[in-house]
Coordinates of C-alpha atoms in Angstrom, one line a residue:
X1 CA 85.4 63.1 91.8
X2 CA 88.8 64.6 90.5
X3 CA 89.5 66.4 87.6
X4 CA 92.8 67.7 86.8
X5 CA 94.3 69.9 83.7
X6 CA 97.8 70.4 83.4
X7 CA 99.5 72.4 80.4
X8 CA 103.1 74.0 79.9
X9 CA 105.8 74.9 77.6
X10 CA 109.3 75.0 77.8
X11 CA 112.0 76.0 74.9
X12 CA 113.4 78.9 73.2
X13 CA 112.1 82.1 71.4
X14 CA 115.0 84.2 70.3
X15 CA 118.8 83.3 71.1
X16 CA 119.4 83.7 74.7
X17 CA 116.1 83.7 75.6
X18 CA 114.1 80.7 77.4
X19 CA 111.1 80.1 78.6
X20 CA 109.3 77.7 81.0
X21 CA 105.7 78.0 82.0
X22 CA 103.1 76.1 83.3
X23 CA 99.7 76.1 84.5
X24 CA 97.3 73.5 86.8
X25 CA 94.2 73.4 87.6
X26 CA 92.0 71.0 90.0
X27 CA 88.8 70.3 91.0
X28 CA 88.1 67.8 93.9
X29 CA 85.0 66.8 95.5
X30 CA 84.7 63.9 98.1
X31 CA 82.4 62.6 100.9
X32 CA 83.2 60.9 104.1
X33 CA 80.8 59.0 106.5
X34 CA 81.6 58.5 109.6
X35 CA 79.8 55.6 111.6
X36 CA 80.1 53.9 115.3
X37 CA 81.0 57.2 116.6
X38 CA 80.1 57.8 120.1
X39 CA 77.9 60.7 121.8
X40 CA 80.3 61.3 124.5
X41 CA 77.6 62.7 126.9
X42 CA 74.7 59.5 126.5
X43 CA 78.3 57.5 127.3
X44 CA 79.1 60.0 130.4
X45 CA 75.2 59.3 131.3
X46 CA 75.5 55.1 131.0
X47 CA 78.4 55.3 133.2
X48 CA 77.2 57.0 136.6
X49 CA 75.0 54.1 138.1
X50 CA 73.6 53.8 141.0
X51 CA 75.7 50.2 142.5
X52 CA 72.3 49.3 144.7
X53 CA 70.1 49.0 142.3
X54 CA 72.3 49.0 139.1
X55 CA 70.4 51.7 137.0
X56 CA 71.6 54.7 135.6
X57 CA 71.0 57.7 137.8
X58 CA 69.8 59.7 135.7
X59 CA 67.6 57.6 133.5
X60 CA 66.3 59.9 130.6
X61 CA 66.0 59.0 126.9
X62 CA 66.3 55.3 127.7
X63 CA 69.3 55.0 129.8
X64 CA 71.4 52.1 129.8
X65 CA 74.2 51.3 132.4
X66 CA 77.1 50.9 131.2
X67 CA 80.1 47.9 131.6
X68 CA 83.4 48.9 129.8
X69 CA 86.1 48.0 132.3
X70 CA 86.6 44.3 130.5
X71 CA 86.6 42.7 127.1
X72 CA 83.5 42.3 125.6
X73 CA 81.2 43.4 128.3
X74 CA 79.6 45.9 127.2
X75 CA 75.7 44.8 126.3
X76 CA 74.4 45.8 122.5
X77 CA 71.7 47.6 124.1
X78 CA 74.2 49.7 125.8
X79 CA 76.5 50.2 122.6
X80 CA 73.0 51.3 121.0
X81 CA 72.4 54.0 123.3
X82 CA 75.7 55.4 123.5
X83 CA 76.0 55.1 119.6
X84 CA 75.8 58.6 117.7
X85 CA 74.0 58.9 114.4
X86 CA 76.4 59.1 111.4
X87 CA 77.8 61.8 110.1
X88 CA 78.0 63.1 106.6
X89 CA 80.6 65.4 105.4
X90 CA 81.1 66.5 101.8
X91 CA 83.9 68.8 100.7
X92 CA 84.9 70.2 97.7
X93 CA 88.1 71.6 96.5
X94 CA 89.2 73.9 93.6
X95 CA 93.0 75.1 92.9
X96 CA 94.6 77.0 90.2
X97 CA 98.2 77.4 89.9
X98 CA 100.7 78.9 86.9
X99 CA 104.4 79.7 86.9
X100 CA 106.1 82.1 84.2

């Protein structure tokens, strides 16, 4: 949402005498979501595999090993585990500004 107000005035009062004023104000609110982000730790986790048996070594909340050096190689369970919930972020925003 944006709202914005803007008024001024600008002329002459008395001879030799001007005057230009103004005044804004705004209010802005937004939100952002952010998805596909990573959890850089699960990601650290999916890459240290053991190359013997080809299973993570440390194989806690559901491990999955880990193929990123190539196109496309990466499995979808492994892009589920590494995948970090989304993120919701509102902000708001208020300014006021006037000039005499």
């Amino acid at each position: 949402d944006y709202t914005r107000v803007v008024a001024g005035l600008r002329g002459e009062f008395a001879e030799g005498w001007d005057i230009d004023t103004w005044i804004t104000h705004t209010d802005a609110s937004w939100e952002t979501l952010l998805l596909n982000r990573v959890d850089m730790s699960r990601f650290a986790q999916g890459l240290l595999v053991d190359p013997a048996s080809n299973a993570c070594f440390d194989p806690s909340d559901g491990c999955v090993p880990l193929d990123v050096f190539g196109e496309s190689r990466m499995s979808a369970e492994g892009a589920d585990f590494i995948r970090a919930r989304p993120l919701e972020a509102l902000a708001e925003r208020t300014q006021s500004l006037a000039s005499v």
